[in-house]
């Protein structure tokens, strides 16, 4: 597939070729009532209509865990992983059955794709997921994606489908990512205080002073506004514009009308591993560095050497993701560390040559290599 130019405004949305649409649990389900047929059918109608016009759509749908709650006789979203897995296993089947029927009414076929983090991160799995998705789209199918909650362990879970959707958009080289939830737009404050809608975000400046809440309203979803904004930024920083709006606005959004908050594409496509390291990876510890090292890493794009590290925090193993933090406590980068936290203290402040002489040649390598390092943008304000 040849590279396409990112669309600049939401009004171009009807002309795009490939869209990833993500819908949240709270738009489709309630804990007491399970799946809301009305909402699911309404959304399926909108997507099926676009699919029939030739637009390729990948739907990332949450709702499996929530849909499995009531059939299992539970009263609230389970907290233990094994019960969440059981609920997801039951709910995912129910969800797909409903989607199948709703799309079949338009003659559109759907296909289930359940992904784990590994499927997106490991090159061989990544290629496989990509190939499967392309083939489904060629067949005219609407792939319906969810995290493989029934088998995902706590450590490797995404947990929220917002960031999963951003990585899927990257995987399939989507033209745009549309994130649907129960909130119609980003606002510059609490709506009850007369806050104004933020129609467009073209950089971190547009989010200054905006407090992005962190929890969903209905208790069914996991992400809240913060993960939506994070997902929109992941996509935008990798060249894919994103629109954040409500499921009720889905039809208007896909028609390019002036709804929601539009995140214009900023960066160029980057390796998925770097997106993961910046936004998704669980950071296991931090390396506090002096000003010289902060500059070398942050401005000169160099590897981090032991000489510039003043302190090590946390317990981690070689290969784990860690933060590189300056002496003012600001994380400037994330990277994969080459040593265990136990090995590092004896190395701090010393040159690699000295260490190699004293401890052996394996101590000549950098602490974080520049290829395994990603600089951080300004963090987002969240409550
Ligand atoms: N994958 C989870 C589910 O389908 C939902 C994650 C989320 O709420 O984003 O239940």
mmCIF file of C-alpha atoms in Angstrom, residues 24-337:
data_model
loop_
_atom_site.group_PDB
_atom_site.id
_atom_site.type_symbol
_atom_site.label_atom_id
_atom_site.label_comp_id
_atom_site.label_asym_id
_atom_site.label_seq_id
_atom_site.Cartn_x
_atom_site.Cartn_y
_atom_site.Cartn_z
ATOM 1 C CA UNK A 24 -16.659 1.991 24.611
ATOM 2 C CA UNK A 25 -18.465 -0.404 26.946
ATOM 3 C CA UNK A 26 -20.640 2.303 28.462
ATOM 4 C CA UNK A 27 -22.124 3.144 25.039
ATOM 5 C CA UNK A 28 -23.184 -0.434 24.380
ATOM 6 C CA UNK A 29 -23.881 -2.102 27.698
ATOM 7 C CA UNK A 30 -25.109 -1.595 31.209
ATOM 8 C CA UNK A 31 -24.120 -3.868 34.067
ATOM 9 C CA UNK A 32 -27.712 -4.672 34.939
ATOM 10 C CA UNK A 33 -29.151 -5.035 31.464
ATOM 11 C CA UNK A 34 -26.210 -6.429 29.492
ATOM 12 C CA UNK A 35 -26.001 -5.391 25.860
ATOM 13 C CA UNK A 36 -28.189 -2.484 24.764
ATOM 14 C CA UNK A 37 -29.616 -3.685 21.479
ATOM 15 C CA UNK A 38 -30.786 -0.248 20.481
ATOM 16 C CA UNK A 39 -27.356 1.342 20.797
ATOM 17 C CA UNK A 40 -25.566 -1.564 19.148
ATOM 18 C CA UNK A 41 -27.968 -1.684 16.205
ATOM 19 C CA UNK A 42 -27.844 2.087 15.730
ATOM 20 C CA UNK A 43 -24.047 2.063 15.562
ATOM 21 C CA UNK A 44 -23.985 -1.019 13.330
ATOM 22 C CA UNK A 45 -26.412 0.705 10.923
ATOM 23 C CA UNK A 46 -24.113 3.711 10.620
ATOM 24 C CA UNK A 47 -21.015 1.601 10.035
ATOM 25 C CA UNK A 48 -22.706 -0.814 7.643
ATOM 26 C CA UNK A 49 -23.935 2.111 5.535
ATOM 27 C CA UNK A 50 -20.384 3.468 5.167
ATOM 28 C CA UNK A 51 -19.000 0.013 4.473
ATOM 29 C CA UNK A 52 -21.499 -0.364 1.640
ATOM 30 C CA UNK A 53 -20.219 2.893 0.167
ATOM 31 C CA UNK A 54 -16.812 1.236 -0.069
ATOM 32 C CA UNK A 55 -15.132 2.650 3.026
ATOM 33 C CA UNK A 56 -13.100 0.074 4.921
ATOM 34 C CA UNK A 57 -13.986 0.143 8.598
ATOM 35 C CA UNK A 58 -12.410 -1.699 11.474
ATOM 36 C CA UNK A 59 -14.541 -1.593 14.609
ATOM 37 C CA UNK A 60 -12.740 -1.875 17.945
ATOM 38 C CA UNK A 61 -15.513 -2.739 20.356
ATOM 39 C CA UNK A 62 -15.346 -2.990 24.126
ATOM 40 C CA UNK A 63 -18.161 -4.438 26.155
ATOM 41 C CA UNK A 64 -17.216 -8.110 26.495
ATOM 42 C CA UNK A 65 -16.648 -8.081 30.247
ATOM 43 C CA UNK A 66 -19.646 -5.892 30.903
ATOM 44 C CA UNK A 67 -21.919 -8.058 28.698
ATOM 45 C CA UNK A 68 -20.839 -11.185 30.582
ATOM 46 C CA UNK A 69 -21.657 -9.847 34.034
ATOM 47 C CA UNK A 70 -25.369 -10.519 34.224
ATOM 48 C CA UNK A 71 -25.394 -13.955 32.453
ATOM 49 C CA UNK A 72 -22.944 -15.151 35.112
ATOM 50 C CA UNK A 73 -25.234 -13.930 37.877
ATOM 51 C CA UNK A 74 -22.772 -11.253 38.999
ATOM 52 C CA UNK A 75 -23.981 -7.835 40.070
ATOM 53 C CA UNK A 76 -20.939 -5.691 39.387
ATOM 54 C CA UNK A 77 -17.867 -5.720 37.194
ATOM 55 C CA UNK A 78 -15.626 -8.417 38.718
ATOM 56 C CA UNK A 79 -12.361 -7.294 40.209
ATOM 57 C CA UNK A 80 -10.423 -10.531 40.006
ATOM 58 C CA UNK A 81 -8.692 -11.275 36.783
ATOM 59 C CA UNK A 82 -10.049 -14.828 36.482
ATOM 60 C CA UNK A 83 -13.654 -13.606 36.878
ATOM 61 C CA UNK A 84 -13.020 -10.841 34.351
ATOM 62 C CA UNK A 85 -11.673 -13.486 31.987
ATOM 63 C CA UNK A 86 -14.770 -15.630 32.493
ATOM 64 C CA UNK A 87 -17.102 -12.655 31.974
ATOM 65 C CA UNK A 88 -15.200 -11.647 28.837
ATOM 66 C CA UNK A 89 -15.393 -15.153 27.449
ATOM 67 C CA UNK A 90 -19.171 -15.241 27.867
ATOM 68 C CA UNK A 91 -19.758 -11.608 26.916
ATOM 69 C CA UNK A 92 -17.562 -11.616 23.807
ATOM 70 C CA UNK A 93 -19.659 -14.378 22.248
ATOM 71 C CA UNK A 94 -22.880 -12.534 23.030
ATOM 72 C CA UNK A 95 -21.492 -9.299 21.650
ATOM 73 C CA UNK A 96 -20.401 -10.909 18.383
ATOM 74 C CA UNK A 97 -23.758 -12.641 17.975
ATOM 75 C CA UNK A 98 -25.513 -9.273 18.206
ATOM 76 C CA UNK A 99 -23.077 -7.599 15.831
ATOM 77 C CA UNK A 100 -23.443 -10.464 13.391
ATOM 78 C CA UNK A 101 -27.217 -10.024 13.266
ATOM 79 C CA UNK A 102 -27.136 -6.232 13.153
ATOM 80 C CA UNK A 103 -24.690 -6.158 10.223
ATOM 81 C CA UNK A 104 -26.315 -9.120 8.462
ATOM 82 C CA UNK A 105 -29.476 -7.018 8.142
ATOM 83 C CA UNK A 106 -27.432 -4.931 5.666
ATOM 84 C CA UNK A 107 -25.738 -7.887 4.020
ATOM 85 C CA UNK A 108 -22.418 -7.021 5.684
ATOM 86 C CA UNK A 109 -20.234 -9.766 7.154
ATOM 87 C CA UNK A 110 -18.327 -9.230 10.383
ATOM 88 C CA UNK A 111 -15.254 -11.094 11.633
ATOM 89 C CA UNK A 112 -13.939 -11.349 15.172
ATOM 90 C CA UNK A 113 -10.295 -10.452 15.816
ATOM 91 C CA UNK A 114 -9.039 -10.798 19.393
ATOM 92 C CA UNK A 115 -5.604 -9.335 20.022
ATOM 93 C CA UNK A 116 -3.061 -9.349 22.824
ATOM 94 C CA UNK A 117 -0.255 -6.875 23.266
ATOM 95 C CA UNK A 118 2.187 -9.476 21.961
ATOM 96 C CA UNK A 119 0.291 -9.691 18.686
ATOM 97 C CA UNK A 120 1.102 -6.064 18.052
ATOM 98 C CA UNK A 121 4.609 -5.918 19.499
ATOM 99 C CA UNK A 122 6.394 -9.015 18.230
ATOM 100 C CA UNK A 123 7.336 -8.626 14.634
ATOM 101 C CA UNK A 124 6.220 -12.101 13.510
ATOM 102 C CA UNK A 125 2.859 -11.759 15.273
ATOM 103 C CA UNK A 126 2.476 -8.194 14.047
ATOM 104 C CA UNK A 127 2.897 -9.268 10.431
ATOM 105 C CA UNK A 128 0.393 -12.021 11.006
ATOM 106 C CA UNK A 129 -2.233 -9.705 12.526
ATOM 107 C CA UNK A 130 -1.682 -7.242 9.707
ATOM 108 C CA UNK A 131 -2.092 -9.890 7.037
ATOM 109 C CA UNK A 132 -5.303 -11.215 8.574
ATOM 110 C CA UNK A 133 -6.782 -7.744 8.832
ATOM 111 C CA UNK A 134 -5.927 -6.851 5.224
ATOM 112 C CA UNK A 135 -7.500 -10.062 3.966
ATOM 113 C CA UNK A 136 -10.687 -9.470 5.925
ATOM 114 C CA UNK A 137 -10.920 -5.958 4.517
ATOM 115 C CA UNK A 138 -10.338 -7.279 0.987
ATOM 116 C CA UNK A 139 -13.258 -9.625 1.487
ATOM 117 C CA UNK A 140 -15.423 -6.628 2.400
ATOM 118 C CA UNK A 141 -15.707 -7.796 6.001
ATOM 119 C CA UNK A 142 -15.943 -5.417 8.969
ATOM 120 C CA UNK A 143 -13.344 -6.772 11.434
ATOM 121 C CA UNK A 144 -14.521 -6.374 15.020
ATOM 122 C CA UNK A 145 -11.539 -6.166 17.325
ATOM 123 C CA UNK A 146 -11.263 -6.535 21.079
ATOM 124 C CA UNK A 147 -8.495 -7.372 23.461
ATOM 125 C CA UNK A 148 -8.284 -11.118 24.057
ATOM 126 C CA UNK A 149 -9.511 -10.627 27.626
ATOM 127 C CA UNK A 150 -10.238 -14.300 28.268
ATOM 128 C CA UNK A 151 -6.531 -15.146 28.187
ATOM 129 C CA UNK A 152 -4.683 -11.859 28.735
ATOM 130 C CA UNK A 153 -2.768 -11.843 32.033
ATOM 131 C CA UNK A 154 -2.586 -8.802 34.284
ATOM 132 C CA UNK A 155 0.985 -8.006 33.243
ATOM 133 C CA UNK A 156 0.430 -7.977 29.532
ATOM 134 C CA UNK A 157 -3.037 -6.455 29.418
ATOM 135 C CA UNK A 158 -3.780 -3.197 27.711
ATOM 136 C CA UNK A 159 -6.785 -2.859 30.007
ATOM 137 C CA UNK A 160 -8.385 -0.131 27.944
ATOM 138 C CA UNK A 161 -9.340 -0.426 24.312
ATOM 139 C CA UNK A 162 -8.566 3.209 23.523
ATOM 140 C CA UNK A 163 -4.847 2.698 23.228
ATOM 141 C CA UNK A 164 -5.426 -0.693 21.615
ATOM 142 C CA UNK A 165 -7.489 1.123 18.959
ATOM 143 C CA UNK A 166 -4.661 3.615 18.368
ATOM 144 C CA UNK A 167 -2.208 0.764 17.806
ATOM 145 C CA UNK A 168 -4.691 -1.011 15.526
ATOM 146 C CA UNK A 169 -5.041 2.218 13.516
ATOM 147 C CA UNK A 170 -1.254 2.221 13.209
ATOM 148 C CA UNK A 171 -1.218 -1.488 12.274
ATOM 149 C CA UNK A 172 -3.699 -1.095 9.414
ATOM 150 C CA UNK A 173 -2.419 2.372 8.386
ATOM 151 C CA UNK A 174 -5.860 3.879 8.881
ATOM 152 C CA UNK A 175 -6.630 7.351 7.533
ATOM 153 C CA UNK A 176 -8.396 8.342 10.725
ATOM 154 C CA UNK A 177 -9.253 7.033 14.183
ATOM 155 C CA UNK A 178 -12.718 7.773 15.607
ATOM 156 C CA UNK A 179 -13.094 7.251 19.369
ATOM 157 C CA UNK A 180 -16.712 7.010 20.515
ATOM 158 C CA UNK A 181 -17.853 7.124 24.130
ATOM 159 C CA UNK A 182 -20.642 8.744 26.138
ATOM 160 C CA UNK A 183 -19.024 12.202 26.066
ATOM 161 C CA UNK A 184 -19.623 14.294 22.933
ATOM 162 C CA UNK A 185 -16.391 16.280 23.042
ATOM 163 C CA UNK A 186 -13.487 17.490 25.119
ATOM 164 C CA UNK A 187 -14.360 20.564 27.188
ATOM 165 C CA UNK A 188 -12.142 23.187 28.774
ATOM 166 C CA UNK A 189 -13.668 22.501 32.217
ATOM 167 C CA UNK A 190 -16.631 20.793 33.894
ATOM 168 C CA UNK A 191 -19.747 21.239 31.683
ATOM 169 C CA UNK A 192 -21.821 22.353 34.701
ATOM 170 C CA UNK A 193 -19.536 25.413 35.025
ATOM 171 C CA UNK A 194 -20.388 26.542 31.499
ATOM 172 C CA UNK A 195 -17.273 25.019 29.968
ATOM 173 C CA UNK A 196 -16.666 25.393 26.253
ATOM 174 C CA UNK A 197 -16.164 22.618 23.756
ATOM 175 C CA UNK A 198 -12.638 22.238 22.398
ATOM 176 C CA UNK A 199 -13.228 21.654 18.675
ATOM 177 C CA UNK A 200 -9.624 21.016 17.709
ATOM 178 C CA UNK A 201 -6.319 20.052 19.267
ATOM 179 C CA UNK A 202 -3.304 20.667 17.107
ATOM 180 C CA UNK A 203 -0.616 20.428 19.792
ATOM 181 C CA UNK A 204 0.015 20.224 23.556
ATOM 182 C CA UNK A 205 -0.643 23.981 23.848
ATOM 183 C CA UNK A 206 -4.334 23.434 23.078
ATOM 184 C CA UNK A 207 -4.581 21.196 26.142
ATOM 185 C CA UNK A 208 -2.845 23.509 28.568
ATOM 186 C CA UNK A 209 -4.986 24.121 31.620
ATOM 187 C CA UNK A 210 -7.523 21.487 30.540
ATOM 188 C CA UNK A 211 -8.295 18.983 33.249
ATOM 189 C CA UNK A 212 -9.016 15.680 31.582
ATOM 190 C CA UNK A 213 -11.044 13.493 33.951
ATOM 191 C CA UNK A 214 -9.839 9.974 34.470
ATOM 192 C CA UNK A 215 -12.931 7.821 35.042
ATOM 193 C CA UNK A 216 -15.982 6.859 33.004
ATOM 194 C CA UNK A 217 -19.424 7.791 34.253
ATOM 195 C CA UNK A 218 -21.365 4.530 34.072
ATOM 196 C CA UNK A 219 -18.916 2.202 35.802
ATOM 197 C CA UNK A 220 -18.830 -0.126 32.788
ATOM 198 C CA UNK A 221 -15.822 1.224 30.902
ATOM 199 C CA UNK A 222 -12.253 1.420 32.039
ATOM 200 C CA UNK A 223 -10.667 4.318 30.205
ATOM 201 C CA UNK A 224 -12.456 7.615 30.797
ATOM 202 C CA UNK A 225 -11.492 10.754 28.880
ATOM 203 C CA UNK A 226 -7.793 10.535 29.751
ATOM 204 C CA UNK A 227 -7.201 7.349 27.776
ATOM 205 C CA UNK A 228 -9.229 8.713 24.861
ATOM 206 C CA UNK A 229 -7.040 11.782 24.687
ATOM 207 C CA UNK A 230 -3.943 9.630 25.131
ATOM 208 C CA UNK A 231 -5.099 7.352 22.294
ATOM 209 C CA UNK A 232 -5.887 10.333 20.064
ATOM 210 C CA UNK A 233 -2.391 11.684 20.728
ATOM 211 C CA UNK A 234 -0.751 8.325 20.023
ATOM 212 C CA UNK A 235 -2.506 8.246 16.661
ATOM 213 C CA UNK A 236 -1.902 11.910 15.846
ATOM 214 C CA UNK A 237 1.783 11.712 16.791
ATOM 215 C CA UNK A 238 2.133 8.861 14.345
ATOM 216 C CA UNK A 239 0.467 10.652 11.447
ATOM 217 C CA UNK A 240 -3.153 9.531 11.926
ATOM 218 C CA UNK A 241 -5.715 12.218 12.846
ATOM 219 C CA UNK A 242 -8.283 11.287 15.488
ATOM 220 C CA UNK A 243 -11.785 12.398 16.400
ATOM 221 C CA UNK A 244 -13.148 12.036 19.936
ATOM 222 C CA UNK A 245 -16.930 12.208 20.240
ATOM 223 C CA UNK A 246 -20.028 10.403 21.511
ATOM 224 C CA UNK A 247 -21.575 7.250 20.076
ATOM 225 C CA UNK A 248 -24.758 9.278 19.492
ATOM 226 C CA UNK A 249 -22.730 11.469 17.160
ATOM 227 C CA UNK A 250 -21.310 8.535 15.169
ATOM 228 C CA UNK A 251 -23.322 9.267 12.027
ATOM 229 C CA UNK A 252 -22.467 12.972 12.018
ATOM 230 C CA UNK A 253 -18.832 12.205 12.782
ATOM 231 C CA UNK A 254 -18.475 9.859 9.824
ATOM 232 C CA UNK A 255 -20.298 12.396 7.646
ATOM 233 C CA UNK A 256 -17.601 14.965 8.457
ATOM 234 C CA UNK A 257 -19.897 17.269 10.451
ATOM 235 C CA UNK A 258 -18.614 19.647 13.092
ATOM 236 C CA UNK A 259 -18.847 17.410 16.159
ATOM 237 C CA UNK A 260 -16.380 16.286 18.820
ATOM 238 C CA UNK A 261 -12.732 17.168 19.234
ATOM 239 C CA UNK A 262 -10.428 16.756 16.267
ATOM 240 C CA UNK A 263 -6.770 15.906 16.896
ATOM 241 C CA UNK A 264 -4.820 16.839 13.807
ATOM 242 C CA UNK A 265 -1.994 14.568 12.686
ATOM 243 C CA UNK A 266 1.378 15.787 13.815
ATOM 244 C CA UNK A 267 4.234 13.369 13.475
ATOM 245 C CA UNK A 268 5.191 10.815 10.923
ATOM 246 C CA UNK A 269 4.579 7.115 11.198
ATOM 247 C CA UNK A 270 6.989 5.603 13.717
ATOM 248 C CA UNK A 271 7.834 2.036 14.734
ATOM 249 C CA UNK A 272 5.085 0.513 16.853
ATOM 250 C CA UNK A 273 7.685 -0.453 19.491
ATOM 251 C CA UNK A 274 8.396 3.236 20.100
ATOM 252 C CA UNK A 275 4.699 4.018 20.458
ATOM 253 C CA UNK A 276 4.437 1.198 22.963
ATOM 254 C CA UNK A 277 7.464 2.407 24.913
ATOM 255 C CA UNK A 278 6.143 5.945 25.068
ATOM 256 C CA UNK A 279 2.498 5.285 25.862
ATOM 257 C CA UNK A 280 1.691 1.720 26.818
ATOM 258 C CA UNK A 281 4.639 0.028 28.526
ATOM 259 C CA UNK A 282 4.538 -0.458 32.292
ATOM 260 C CA UNK A 283 7.515 1.495 33.567
ATOM 261 C CA UNK A 284 9.393 -0.561 36.167
ATOM 262 C CA UNK A 285 11.755 2.006 37.648
ATOM 263 C CA UNK A 286 13.669 5.171 36.964
ATOM 264 C CA UNK A 287 17.203 6.297 36.338
ATOM 265 C CA UNK A 288 17.888 9.767 37.700
ATOM 266 C CA UNK A 289 20.452 11.512 35.516
ATOM 267 C CA UNK A 290 22.623 14.627 35.861
ATOM 268 C CA UNK A 291 22.218 17.667 33.610
ATOM 269 C CA UNK A 292 24.918 16.551 31.195
ATOM 270 C CA UNK A 293 23.262 13.187 30.612
ATOM 271 C CA UNK A 294 19.806 14.780 30.403
ATOM 272 C CA UNK A 295 21.115 16.976 27.604
ATOM 273 C CA UNK A 296 22.945 14.137 25.853
ATOM 274 C CA UNK A 297 19.808 11.968 25.851
ATOM 275 C CA UNK A 298 17.186 14.677 25.416
ATOM 276 C CA UNK A 299 18.867 16.991 22.935
ATOM 277 C CA UNK A 300 21.757 15.192 21.314
ATOM 278 C CA UNK A 301 19.966 11.865 20.888
ATOM 279 C CA UNK A 302 22.727 9.824 22.557
ATOM 280 C CA UNK A 303 22.625 6.544 24.473
ATOM 281 C CA UNK A 304 22.576 6.779 28.266
ATOM 282 C CA UNK A 305 25.905 5.807 29.878
ATOM 283 C CA UNK A 306 26.555 4.929 33.539
ATOM 284 C CA UNK A 307 28.644 8.081 34.063
ATOM 285 C CA UNK A 308 25.568 10.349 33.873
ATOM 286 C CA UNK A 309 23.334 8.402 36.274
ATOM 287 C CA UNK A 310 23.152 9.629 39.856
ATOM 288 C CA UNK A 311 20.476 7.354 41.312
ATOM 289 C CA UNK A 312 18.472 4.209 40.492
ATOM 290 C CA UNK A 313 14.891 3.735 41.687
ATOM 291 C CA UNK A 314 12.747 0.600 41.573
ATOM 292 C CA UNK A 315 13.382 -3.079 40.971
ATOM 293 C CA UNK A 316 13.796 -4.089 37.382
ATOM 294 C CA UNK A 317 15.515 -6.608 35.180
ATOM 295 C CA UNK A 318 17.593 -6.137 32.089
ATOM 296 C CA UNK A 319 15.207 -5.522 29.154
ATOM 297 C CA UNK A 320 12.527 -3.840 31.276
ATOM 298 C CA UNK A 321 11.100 -0.424 30.370
ATOM 299 C CA UNK A 322 12.314 2.357 32.676
ATOM 300 C CA UNK A 323 12.018 6.140 32.833
ATOM 301 C CA UNK A 324 14.988 8.452 32.485
ATOM 302 C CA UNK A 325 14.340 11.336 34.837
ATOM 303 C CA UNK A 326 16.206 14.612 35.282
ATOM 304 C CA UNK A 327 17.212 15.988 38.669
ATOM 305 C CA UNK A 328 14.042 18.083 38.837
ATOM 306 C CA UNK A 329 11.948 14.912 38.822
ATOM 307 C CA UNK A 330 10.767 15.273 35.217
ATOM 308 C CA UNK A 331 10.735 12.101 33.116
ATOM 309 C CA UNK A 332 12.415 12.999 29.839
ATOM 310 C CA UNK A 333 12.484 9.584 28.163
ATOM 311 C CA UNK A 334 11.452 5.965 28.391
ATOM 312 C CA UNK A 335 13.853 3.234 27.392
ATOM 313 C CA UNK A 336 14.686 -0.442 27.663
ATOM 314 C CA UNK A 337 17.419 -0.854 30.251
#
